[in-house]
Short mmCIF file of C-alpha atoms in Angstrom, two decimals:
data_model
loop_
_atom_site.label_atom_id
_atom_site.label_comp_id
_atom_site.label_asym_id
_atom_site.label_seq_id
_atom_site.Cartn_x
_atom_site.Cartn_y
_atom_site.Cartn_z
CA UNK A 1 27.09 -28.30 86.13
CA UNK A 2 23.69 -26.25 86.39
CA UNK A 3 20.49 -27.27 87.03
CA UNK A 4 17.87 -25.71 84.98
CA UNK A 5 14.38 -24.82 85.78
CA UNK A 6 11.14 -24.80 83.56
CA UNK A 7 10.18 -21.08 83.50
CA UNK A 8 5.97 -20.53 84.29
CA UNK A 9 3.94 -17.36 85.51
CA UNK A 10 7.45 -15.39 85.70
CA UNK A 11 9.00 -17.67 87.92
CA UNK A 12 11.28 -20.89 87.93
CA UNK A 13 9.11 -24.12 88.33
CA UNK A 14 10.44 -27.49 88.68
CA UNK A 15 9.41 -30.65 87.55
CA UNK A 16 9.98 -33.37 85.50
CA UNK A 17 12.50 -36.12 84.90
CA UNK A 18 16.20 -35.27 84.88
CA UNK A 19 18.36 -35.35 81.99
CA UNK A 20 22.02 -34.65 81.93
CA UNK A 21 23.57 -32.99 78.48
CA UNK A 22 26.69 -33.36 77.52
CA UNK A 23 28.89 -30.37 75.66
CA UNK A 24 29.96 -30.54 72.46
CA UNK A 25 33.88 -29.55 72.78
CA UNK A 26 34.65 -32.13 74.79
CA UNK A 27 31.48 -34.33 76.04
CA UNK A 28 31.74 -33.06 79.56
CA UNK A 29 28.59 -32.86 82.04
CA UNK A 30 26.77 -29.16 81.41
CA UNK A 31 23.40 -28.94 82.75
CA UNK A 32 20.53 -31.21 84.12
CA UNK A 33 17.68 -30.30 82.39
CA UNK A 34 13.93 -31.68 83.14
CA UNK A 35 11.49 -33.41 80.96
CA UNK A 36 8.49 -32.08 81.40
CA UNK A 37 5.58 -34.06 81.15
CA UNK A 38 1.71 -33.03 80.46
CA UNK A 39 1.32 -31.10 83.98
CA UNK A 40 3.95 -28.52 83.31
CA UNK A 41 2.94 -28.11 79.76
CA UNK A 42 -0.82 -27.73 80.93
CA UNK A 43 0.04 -25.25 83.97
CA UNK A 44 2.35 -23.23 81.34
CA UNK A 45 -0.51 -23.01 78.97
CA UNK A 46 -3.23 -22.11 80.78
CA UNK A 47 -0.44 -19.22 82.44
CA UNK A 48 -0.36 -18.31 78.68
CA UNK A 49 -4.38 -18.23 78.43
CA UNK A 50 -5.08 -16.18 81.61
CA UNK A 51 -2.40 -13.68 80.58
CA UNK A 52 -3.93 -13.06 77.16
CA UNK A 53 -7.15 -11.99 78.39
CA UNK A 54 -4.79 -8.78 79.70
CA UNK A 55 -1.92 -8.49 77.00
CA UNK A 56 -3.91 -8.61 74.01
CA UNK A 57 -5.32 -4.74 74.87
CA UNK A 58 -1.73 -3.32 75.33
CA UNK A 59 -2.22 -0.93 72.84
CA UNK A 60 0.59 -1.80 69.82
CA UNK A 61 2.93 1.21 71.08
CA UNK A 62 3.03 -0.10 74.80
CA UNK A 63 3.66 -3.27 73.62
CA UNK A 64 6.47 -2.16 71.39
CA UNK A 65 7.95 -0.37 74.05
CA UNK A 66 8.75 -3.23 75.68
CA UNK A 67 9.87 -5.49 73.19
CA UNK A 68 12.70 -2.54 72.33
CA UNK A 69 13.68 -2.27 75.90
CA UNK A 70 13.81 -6.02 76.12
CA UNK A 71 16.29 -5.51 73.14
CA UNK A 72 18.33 -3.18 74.36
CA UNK A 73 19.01 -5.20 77.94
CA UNK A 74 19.82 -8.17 75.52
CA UNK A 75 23.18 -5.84 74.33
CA UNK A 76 23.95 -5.26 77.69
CA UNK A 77 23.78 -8.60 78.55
CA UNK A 78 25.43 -10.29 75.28
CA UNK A 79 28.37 -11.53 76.86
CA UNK A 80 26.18 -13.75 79.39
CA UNK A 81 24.09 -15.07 76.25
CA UNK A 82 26.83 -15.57 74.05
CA UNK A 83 28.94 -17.59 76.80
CA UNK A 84 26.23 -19.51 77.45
CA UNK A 85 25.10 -20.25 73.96
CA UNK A 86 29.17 -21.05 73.09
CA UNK A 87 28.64 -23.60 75.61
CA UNK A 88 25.76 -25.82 75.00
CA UNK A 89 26.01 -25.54 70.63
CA UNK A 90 29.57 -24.76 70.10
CA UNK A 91 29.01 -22.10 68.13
CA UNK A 92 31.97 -20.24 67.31
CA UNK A 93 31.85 -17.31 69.86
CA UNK A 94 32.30 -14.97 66.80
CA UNK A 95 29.41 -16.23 64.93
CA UNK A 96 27.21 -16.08 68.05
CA UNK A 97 28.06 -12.69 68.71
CA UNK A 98 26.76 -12.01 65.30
CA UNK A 99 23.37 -13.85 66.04
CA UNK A 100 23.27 -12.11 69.42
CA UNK A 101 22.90 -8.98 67.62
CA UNK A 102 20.47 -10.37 65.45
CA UNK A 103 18.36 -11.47 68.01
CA UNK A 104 18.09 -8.30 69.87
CA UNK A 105 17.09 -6.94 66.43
CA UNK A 106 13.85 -8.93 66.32
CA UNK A 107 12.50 -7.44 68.99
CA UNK A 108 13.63 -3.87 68.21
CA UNK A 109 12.05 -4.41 65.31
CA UNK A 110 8.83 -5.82 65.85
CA UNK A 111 8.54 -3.02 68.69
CA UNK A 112 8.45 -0.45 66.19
CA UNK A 113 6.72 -1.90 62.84
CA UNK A 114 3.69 -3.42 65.04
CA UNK A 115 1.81 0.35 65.08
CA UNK A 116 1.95 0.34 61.36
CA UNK A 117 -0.54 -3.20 61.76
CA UNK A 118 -3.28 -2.22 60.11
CA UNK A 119 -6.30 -3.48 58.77
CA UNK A 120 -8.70 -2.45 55.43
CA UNK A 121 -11.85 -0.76 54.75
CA UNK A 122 -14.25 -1.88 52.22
CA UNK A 123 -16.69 -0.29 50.17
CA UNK A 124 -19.94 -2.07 50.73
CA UNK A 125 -21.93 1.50 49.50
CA UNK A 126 -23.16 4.74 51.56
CA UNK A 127 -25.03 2.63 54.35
CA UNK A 128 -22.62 -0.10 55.00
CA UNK A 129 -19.50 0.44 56.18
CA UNK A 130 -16.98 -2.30 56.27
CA UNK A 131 -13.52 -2.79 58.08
CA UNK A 132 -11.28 -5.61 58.91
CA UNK A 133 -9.10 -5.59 61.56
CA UNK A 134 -5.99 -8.37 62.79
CA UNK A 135 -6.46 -9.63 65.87
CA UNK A 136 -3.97 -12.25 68.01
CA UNK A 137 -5.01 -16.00 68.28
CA UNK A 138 -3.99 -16.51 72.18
CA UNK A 139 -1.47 -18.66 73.61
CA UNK A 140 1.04 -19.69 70.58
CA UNK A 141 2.94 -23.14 71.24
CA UNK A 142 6.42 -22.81 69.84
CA UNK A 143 9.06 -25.48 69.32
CA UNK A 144 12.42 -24.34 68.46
CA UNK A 145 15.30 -26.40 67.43
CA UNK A 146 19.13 -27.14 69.01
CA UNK A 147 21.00 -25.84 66.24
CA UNK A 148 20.18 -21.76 66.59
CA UNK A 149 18.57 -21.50 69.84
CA UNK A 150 18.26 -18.11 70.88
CA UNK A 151 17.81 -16.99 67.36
CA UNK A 152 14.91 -18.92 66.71
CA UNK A 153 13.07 -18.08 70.62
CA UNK A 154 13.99 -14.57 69.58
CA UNK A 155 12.28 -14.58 65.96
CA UNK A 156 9.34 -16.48 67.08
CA UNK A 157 8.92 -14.85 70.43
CA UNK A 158 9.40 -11.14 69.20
CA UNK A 159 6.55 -10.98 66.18
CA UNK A 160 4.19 -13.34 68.34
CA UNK A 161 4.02 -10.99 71.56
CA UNK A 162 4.32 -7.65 69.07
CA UNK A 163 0.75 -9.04 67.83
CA UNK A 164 -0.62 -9.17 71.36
CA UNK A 165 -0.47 -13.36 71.55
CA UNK A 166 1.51 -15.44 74.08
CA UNK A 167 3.87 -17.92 74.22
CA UNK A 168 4.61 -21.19 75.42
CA UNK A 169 7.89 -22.18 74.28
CA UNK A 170 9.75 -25.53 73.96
CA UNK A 171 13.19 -25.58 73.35
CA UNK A 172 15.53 -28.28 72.30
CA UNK A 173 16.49 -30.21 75.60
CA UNK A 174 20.38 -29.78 74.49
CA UNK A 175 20.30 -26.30 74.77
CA UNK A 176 17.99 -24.24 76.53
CA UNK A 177 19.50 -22.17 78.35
CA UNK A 178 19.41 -18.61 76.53
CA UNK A 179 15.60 -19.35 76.01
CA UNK A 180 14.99 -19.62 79.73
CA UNK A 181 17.33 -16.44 80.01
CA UNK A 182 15.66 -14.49 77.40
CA UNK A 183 12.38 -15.35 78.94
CA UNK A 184 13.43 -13.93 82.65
CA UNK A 185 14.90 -10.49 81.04
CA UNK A 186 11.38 -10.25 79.38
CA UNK A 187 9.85 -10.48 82.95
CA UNK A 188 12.66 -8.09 84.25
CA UNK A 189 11.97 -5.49 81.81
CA UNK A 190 7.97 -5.30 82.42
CA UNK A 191 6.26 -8.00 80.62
CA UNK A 192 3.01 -8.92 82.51
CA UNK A 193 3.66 -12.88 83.90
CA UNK A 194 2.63 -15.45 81.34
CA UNK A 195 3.26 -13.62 78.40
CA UNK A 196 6.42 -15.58 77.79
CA UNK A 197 6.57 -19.32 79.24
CA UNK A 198 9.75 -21.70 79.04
CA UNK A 199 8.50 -25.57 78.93
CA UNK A 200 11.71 -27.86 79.20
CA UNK A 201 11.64 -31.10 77.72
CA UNK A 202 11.76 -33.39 74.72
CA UNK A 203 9.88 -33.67 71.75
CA UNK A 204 8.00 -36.79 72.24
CA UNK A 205 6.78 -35.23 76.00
CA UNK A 206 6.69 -31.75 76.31
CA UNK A 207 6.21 -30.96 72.51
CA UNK A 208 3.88 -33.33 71.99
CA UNK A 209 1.97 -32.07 74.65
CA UNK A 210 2.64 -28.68 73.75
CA UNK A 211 1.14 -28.98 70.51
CA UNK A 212 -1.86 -30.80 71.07
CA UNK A 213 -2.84 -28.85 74.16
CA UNK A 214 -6.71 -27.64 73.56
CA UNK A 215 -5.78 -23.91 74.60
CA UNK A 216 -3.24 -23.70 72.24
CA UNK A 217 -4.15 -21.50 69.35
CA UNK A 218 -1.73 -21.79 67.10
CA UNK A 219 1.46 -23.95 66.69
CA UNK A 220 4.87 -22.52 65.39
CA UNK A 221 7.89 -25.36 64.75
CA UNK A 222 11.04 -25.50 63.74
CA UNK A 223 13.03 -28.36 62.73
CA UNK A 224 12.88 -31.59 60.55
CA UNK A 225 10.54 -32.54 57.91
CA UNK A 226 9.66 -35.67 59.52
CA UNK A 227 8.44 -34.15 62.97
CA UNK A 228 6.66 -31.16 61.16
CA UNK A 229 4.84 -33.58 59.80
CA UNK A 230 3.84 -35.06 63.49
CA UNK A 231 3.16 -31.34 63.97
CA UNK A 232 1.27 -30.37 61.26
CA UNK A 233 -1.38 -33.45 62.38
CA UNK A 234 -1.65 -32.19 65.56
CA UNK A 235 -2.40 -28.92 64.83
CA UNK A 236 -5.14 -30.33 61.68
CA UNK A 237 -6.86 -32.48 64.49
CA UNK A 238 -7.60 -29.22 66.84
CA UNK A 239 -8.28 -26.94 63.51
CA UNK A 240 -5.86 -24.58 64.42
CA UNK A 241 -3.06 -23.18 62.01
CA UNK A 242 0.89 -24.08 62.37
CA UNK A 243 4.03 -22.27 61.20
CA UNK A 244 6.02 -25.08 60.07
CA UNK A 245 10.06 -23.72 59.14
CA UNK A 246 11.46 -27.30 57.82
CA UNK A 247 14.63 -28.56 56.45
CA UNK A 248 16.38 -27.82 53.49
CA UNK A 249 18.45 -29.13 50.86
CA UNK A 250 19.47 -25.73 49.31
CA UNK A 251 20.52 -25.35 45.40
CA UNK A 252 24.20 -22.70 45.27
CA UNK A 253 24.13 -22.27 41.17
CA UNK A 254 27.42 -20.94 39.52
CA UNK A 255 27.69 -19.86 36.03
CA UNK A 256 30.71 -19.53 34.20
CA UNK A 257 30.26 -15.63 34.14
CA UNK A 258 29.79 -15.09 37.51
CA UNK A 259 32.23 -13.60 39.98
CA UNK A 260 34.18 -16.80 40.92
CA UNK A 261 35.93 -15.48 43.78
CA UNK A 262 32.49 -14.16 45.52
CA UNK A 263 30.70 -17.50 44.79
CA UNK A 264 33.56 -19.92 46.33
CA UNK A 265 33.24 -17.19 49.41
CA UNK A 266 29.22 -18.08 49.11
CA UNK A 267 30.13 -21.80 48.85
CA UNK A 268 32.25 -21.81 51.98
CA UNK A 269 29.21 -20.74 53.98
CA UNK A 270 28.43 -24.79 54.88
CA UNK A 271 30.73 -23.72 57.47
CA UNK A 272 28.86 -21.67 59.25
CA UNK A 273 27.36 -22.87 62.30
CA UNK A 274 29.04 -26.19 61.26
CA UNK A 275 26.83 -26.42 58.51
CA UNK A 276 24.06 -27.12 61.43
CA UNK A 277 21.51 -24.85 59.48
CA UNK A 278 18.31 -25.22 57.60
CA UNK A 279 19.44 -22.80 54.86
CA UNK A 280 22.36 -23.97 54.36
CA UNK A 281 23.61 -24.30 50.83
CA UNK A 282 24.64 -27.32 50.72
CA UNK A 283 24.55 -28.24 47.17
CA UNK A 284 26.91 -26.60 44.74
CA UNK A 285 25.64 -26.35 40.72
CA UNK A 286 28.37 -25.64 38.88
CA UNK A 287 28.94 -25.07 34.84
CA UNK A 288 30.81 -27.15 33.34
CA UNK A 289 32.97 -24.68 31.87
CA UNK A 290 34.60 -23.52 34.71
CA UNK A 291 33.43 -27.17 36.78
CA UNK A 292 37.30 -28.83 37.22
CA UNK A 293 38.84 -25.50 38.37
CA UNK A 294 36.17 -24.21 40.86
CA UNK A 295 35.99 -27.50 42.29
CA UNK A 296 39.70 -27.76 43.01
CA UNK A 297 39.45 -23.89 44.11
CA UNK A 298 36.81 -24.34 46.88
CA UNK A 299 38.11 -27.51 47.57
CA UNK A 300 41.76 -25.58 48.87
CA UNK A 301 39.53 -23.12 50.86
CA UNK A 302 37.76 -25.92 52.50
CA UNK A 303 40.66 -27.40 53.85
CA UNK A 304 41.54 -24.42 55.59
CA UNK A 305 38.49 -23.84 57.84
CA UNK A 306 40.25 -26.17 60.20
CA UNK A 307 37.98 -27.67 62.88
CA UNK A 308 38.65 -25.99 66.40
CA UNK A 309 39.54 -21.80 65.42
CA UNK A 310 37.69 -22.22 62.32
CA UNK A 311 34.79 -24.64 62.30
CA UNK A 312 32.47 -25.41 65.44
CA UNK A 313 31.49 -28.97 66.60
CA UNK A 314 28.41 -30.63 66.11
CA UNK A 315 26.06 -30.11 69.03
CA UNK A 316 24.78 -33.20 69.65
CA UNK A 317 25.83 -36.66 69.85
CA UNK A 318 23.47 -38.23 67.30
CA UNK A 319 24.42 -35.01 65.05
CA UNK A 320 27.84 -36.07 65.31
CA UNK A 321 26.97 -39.74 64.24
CA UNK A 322 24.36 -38.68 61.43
CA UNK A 323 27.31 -36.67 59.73
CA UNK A 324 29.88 -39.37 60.00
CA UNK A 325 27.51 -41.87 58.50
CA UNK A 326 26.95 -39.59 55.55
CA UNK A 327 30.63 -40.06 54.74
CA UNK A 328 30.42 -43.64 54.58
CA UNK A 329 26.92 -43.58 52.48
CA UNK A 330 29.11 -41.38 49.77
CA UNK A 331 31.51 -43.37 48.80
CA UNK A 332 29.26 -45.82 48.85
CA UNK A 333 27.45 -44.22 46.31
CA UNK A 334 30.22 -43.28 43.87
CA UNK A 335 30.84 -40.14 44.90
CA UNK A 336 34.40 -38.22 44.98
CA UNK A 337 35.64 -36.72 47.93
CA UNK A 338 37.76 -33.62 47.37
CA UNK A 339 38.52 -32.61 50.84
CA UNK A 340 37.82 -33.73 54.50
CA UNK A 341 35.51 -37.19 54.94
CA UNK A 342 36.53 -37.89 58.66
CA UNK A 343 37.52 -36.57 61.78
CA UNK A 344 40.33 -34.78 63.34
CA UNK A 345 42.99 -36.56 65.67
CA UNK A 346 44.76 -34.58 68.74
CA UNK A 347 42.63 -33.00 71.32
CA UNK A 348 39.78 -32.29 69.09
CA UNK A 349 39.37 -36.05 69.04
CA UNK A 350 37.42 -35.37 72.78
CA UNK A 351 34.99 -33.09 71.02
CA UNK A 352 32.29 -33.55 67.98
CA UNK A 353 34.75 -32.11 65.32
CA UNK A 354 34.58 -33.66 61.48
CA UNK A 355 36.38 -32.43 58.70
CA UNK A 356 34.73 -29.46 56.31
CA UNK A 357 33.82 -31.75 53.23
CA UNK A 358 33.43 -31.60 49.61
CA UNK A 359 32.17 -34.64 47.78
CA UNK A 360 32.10 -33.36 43.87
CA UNK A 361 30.70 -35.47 40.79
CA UNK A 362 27.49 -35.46 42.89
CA UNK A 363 24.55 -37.02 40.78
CA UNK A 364 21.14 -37.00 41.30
CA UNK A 365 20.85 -40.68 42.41
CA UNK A 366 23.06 -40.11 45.51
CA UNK A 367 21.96 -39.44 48.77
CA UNK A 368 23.97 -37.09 49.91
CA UNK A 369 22.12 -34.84 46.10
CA UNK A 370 18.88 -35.63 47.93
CA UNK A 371 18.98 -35.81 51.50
CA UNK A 372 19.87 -32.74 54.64
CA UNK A 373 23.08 -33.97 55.97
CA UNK A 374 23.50 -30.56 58.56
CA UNK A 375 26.94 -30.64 58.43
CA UNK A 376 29.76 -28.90 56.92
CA UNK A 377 29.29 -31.02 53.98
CA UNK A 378 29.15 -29.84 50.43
CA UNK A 379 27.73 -32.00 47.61
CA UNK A 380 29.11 -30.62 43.86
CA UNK A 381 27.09 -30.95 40.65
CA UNK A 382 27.84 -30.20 36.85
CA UNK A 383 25.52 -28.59 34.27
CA UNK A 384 25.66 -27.84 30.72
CA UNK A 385 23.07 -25.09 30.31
CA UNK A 386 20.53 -22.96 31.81
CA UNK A 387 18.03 -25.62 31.81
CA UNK A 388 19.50 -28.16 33.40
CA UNK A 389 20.64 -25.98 35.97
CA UNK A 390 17.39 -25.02 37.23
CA UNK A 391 16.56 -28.60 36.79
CA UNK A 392 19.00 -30.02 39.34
CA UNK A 393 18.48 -27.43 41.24
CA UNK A 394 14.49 -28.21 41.56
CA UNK A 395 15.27 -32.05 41.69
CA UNK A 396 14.37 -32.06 45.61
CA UNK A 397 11.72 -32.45 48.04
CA UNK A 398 12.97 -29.40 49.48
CA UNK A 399 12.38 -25.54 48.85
CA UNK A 400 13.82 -23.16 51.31
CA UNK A 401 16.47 -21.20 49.67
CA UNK A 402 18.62 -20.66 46.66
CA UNK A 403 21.48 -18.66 45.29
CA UNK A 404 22.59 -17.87 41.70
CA UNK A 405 25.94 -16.55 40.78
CA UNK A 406 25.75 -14.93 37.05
CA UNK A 407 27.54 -11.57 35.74
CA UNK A 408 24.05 -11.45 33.10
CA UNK A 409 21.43 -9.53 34.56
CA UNK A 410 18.51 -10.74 32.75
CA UNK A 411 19.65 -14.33 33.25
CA UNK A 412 19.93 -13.96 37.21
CA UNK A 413 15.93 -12.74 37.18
CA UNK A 414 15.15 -15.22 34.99
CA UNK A 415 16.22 -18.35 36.75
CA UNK A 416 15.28 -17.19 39.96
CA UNK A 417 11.74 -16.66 39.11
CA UNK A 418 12.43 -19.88 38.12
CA UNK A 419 13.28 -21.35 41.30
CA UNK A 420 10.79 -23.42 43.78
CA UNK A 421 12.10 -21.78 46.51
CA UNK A 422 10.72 -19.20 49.39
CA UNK A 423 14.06 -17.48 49.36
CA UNK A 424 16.43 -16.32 46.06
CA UNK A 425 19.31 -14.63 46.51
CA UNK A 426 21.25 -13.25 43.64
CA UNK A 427 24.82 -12.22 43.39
CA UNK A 428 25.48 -12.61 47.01
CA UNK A 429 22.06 -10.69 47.84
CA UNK A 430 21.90 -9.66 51.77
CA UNK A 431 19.38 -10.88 53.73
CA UNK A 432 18.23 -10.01 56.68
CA UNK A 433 15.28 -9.58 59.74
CA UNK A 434 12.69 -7.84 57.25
CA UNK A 435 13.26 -10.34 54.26
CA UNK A 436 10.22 -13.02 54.68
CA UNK A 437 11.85 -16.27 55.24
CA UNK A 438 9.74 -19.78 54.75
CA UNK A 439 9.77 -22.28 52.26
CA UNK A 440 7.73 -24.21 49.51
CA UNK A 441 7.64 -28.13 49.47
CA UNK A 442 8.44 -30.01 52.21
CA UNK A 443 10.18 -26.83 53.76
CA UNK A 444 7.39 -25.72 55.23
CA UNK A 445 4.40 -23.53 55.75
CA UNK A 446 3.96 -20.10 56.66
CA UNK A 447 6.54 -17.22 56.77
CA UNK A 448 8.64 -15.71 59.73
CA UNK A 449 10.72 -12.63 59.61
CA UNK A 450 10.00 -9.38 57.69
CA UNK A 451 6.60 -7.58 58.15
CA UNK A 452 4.69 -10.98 56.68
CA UNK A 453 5.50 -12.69 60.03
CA UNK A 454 2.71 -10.60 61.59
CA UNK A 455 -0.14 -11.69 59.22
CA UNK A 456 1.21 -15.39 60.39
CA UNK A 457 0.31 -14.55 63.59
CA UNK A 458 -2.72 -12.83 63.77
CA UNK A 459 -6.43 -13.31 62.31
CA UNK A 460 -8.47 -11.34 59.96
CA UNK A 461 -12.09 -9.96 61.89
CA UNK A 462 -14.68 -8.04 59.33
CA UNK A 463 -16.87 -5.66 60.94
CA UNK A 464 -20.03 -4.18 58.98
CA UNK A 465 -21.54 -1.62 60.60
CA UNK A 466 -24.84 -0.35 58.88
CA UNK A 467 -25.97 3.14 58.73
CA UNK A 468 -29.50 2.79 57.54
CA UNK A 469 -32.38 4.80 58.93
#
């Protein structure tokens, strides 16, 4: 078991009250992690706020430099970050290879598209010349969830520090290590101290703290709908601006023209990451048409992602709980399970394993249509037409993604401009570090990933310089 530090100034600081987390595979002791309280968060910060004063006139080449060095040592170094990560979320070591990758990406990318920052000119006439330029905001608080921790540091992290801000980052108590590790490679490769700052803690302490500190500038969050909220107040009462990325209850339409084979591959990605993602798609829209057979088809590939080699544990324990009440509240509700519903006997039984799900005959009036379940749990609707497809699938408070399966062109464009969500994809459409990623409704505010992420980060300055005689 390893006792973890808070990480301040480009050093290891302690403090705080201990907490012992459990793993997921078989809810043994991991780590002892400390809750910070307002002193650490306040000593991080202003570490944050005297390093700006230096950081912010890196010029944007020197800056990227680093952040594509700090990349590179990241693939040196996957196998430490990916054991570690395996650890602490359960994460199938194959999938968090794949997100190790992904990570280092961020940073290789942000180091090279941050020169190409630019601002406007504006013709004011011959004796006034106007220009904007983006500037950083100074230290950024960011809260990052348990589900996709290095992922989300590296995302956050990479475009804030490419704009010349810094950071004070919170991540989840469950599973922090690769954030404090990602935050010591950054000092090893060059960055300046206090550029990148690990707080430790929970959310009612150290993020609280975090985002209602008065030398925060600007507040970036991951995670549920309900604490975003909490967020989004704290940042309002300081008049500073957040980056809220919120949950999701994400629409997977099917017509009966569409490549059936491809879109029960798309609806099998609930499994990934156990399901424990905001983007998930989590609700299937199927035509009726073709309803009774795809149903029984993704139903027989569900069964075969069998917990253990095939599907990760939940992370936490009151993950684990939330997903097994959710079985109970649908047949409660009426609706019929296809696959799954429980939990797996045998020496999974130590661990947080449940069964990959599919409830179909899902109406509107359930819960499990309406509410984020993060779990390997898929929730299967009928439609007759186009309409009422794109009506189900806009039935929700939610708007983060969306996916349409259709063999006619014009069709696909058409309901996906349709769509209230920050994210289409069409067809199986790749995403990837440069698509924009946010969402409308109660998914959120602001964008991360992609080019946009920068203009989330950094303020617009006008400068008028007159020529008159």
């Amino acid at each position: 078991m390893r006792e973890l530090h808070h990480w301040v100034h480009g050093e290891p600081r302690a403090g705080g009250t201990p907490l012992t987390v459990y793993g997921p595979f078989d809810r043994s002791a991991l780590t002892v992690v400390p809750l910070a309280g307002a002193e650490v968060v306040a000593a991080a910060v202003e570490s944050a706020r005297a390093a700006f004063a230096g950081w912010r006139q890196w010029s944007p080449a020197d800056r990227g430099r680093l952040l594509v060095e700090l990349s590179r040592r990241m693939r040196e170094r996957s196998g430490a970050f990916v054991d570690a990560e395996v650890a602490e979320t359960g994460k199938l070591a194959a999938e968090m290879r794949g997100l190790l990758g992904v990570s280092a990406d961020y940073f290789e990318y942000y180091g090279g598209v941050v020169r190409a920052l630019f601002g406007e000119t504006i013709a004011l006439g011959p004796d006034d010349h106007a220009f904007t330029t983006r500037e950083p905001f100074g230290p950024v608080g960011m809260i990052t969830p348990w589900n996709g921790p290095l992922s989300q540091a590296s995302r956050g992290i990479a475009a804030a520090v490419a704009a010349g801000n810094t950071v004070v980052i919170k991540p989840s108590e469950f599973t922090p290590s690769t954030t404090l590790m990602l935050a010591r490679l950054a000092s090893e490769v060059g960055f300046p101290p206090g550029v990148v700052n690990v707080v430790l803690g929970d959310g009612p302490g150290a993020g609280a703290a975090l985002a209602g500190h008065p030398g925060v500038r600007l507040v970036a969050f991951t995670g549920s709908v309900a604490t975003g909220r909490s967020i989004a107040r704290a940042a309002a009462d300081r008049l500073v601006p957040a980056i809220l990325e919120l949950g999701g209850k994400s629409p997977n339409i099917v017509f009966e023209d569409a490549d059936l084979d491809a879109a029960c591959a798309s609806a099998l990605t609930v499994c990934v990451g156990a399901g424990q993602q905001c983007a998930a798609l989590s609700r299937l829209i199927v035509q009726s048409s073709v309803y009774d057979s795809f149903v029984e088809r993704v139903g027989e590939r569900m069964a075969e992602r069998v917990p253990g080699p095939r599907l990760a544990p939940m992370t936490t324990e009151a993950q684990y709980e939330k997903v097994l009440t959710y079985f109970d509240i649908a047949q409660r509700d009426g609706a019929r399970l296809v696959t799954g519903g429980g939990t797996p006997g045998g020496d999974l039984a130590a661990g947080r394993y449940v069964q990959p799900t599919v409830y179909a005959d899902v109406t509107p009036g359930m819960r499990i249509f309406r509410e984020e379940i993060f779990g390997p749990v898929l929730a299967v609707s009928r439609f007759a037409d186009e309409d009422e497809a794109v009506a189900l699938a806009n039935d929700s408070e939610y708007g983060l993604v969306a996916s349409v399966w259709t063999g006619d062109s014009a069709r696909a464009l058409r309901v996906a401009s349709r769509l209230e969500a920050g994210q289409v994809t069409v067809n199986g459409g790749r995403t990837g570090i440069e698509t924009p990623f946010g969402g409308y409704k109660s998914s959120g505010l602001g964008r991360e990933k992609g080019f946009e992420s920068l203009y989330h980060y950094t303020q617009v300055k006008t400068t008028v310089v007159s020529t008159r005689r």
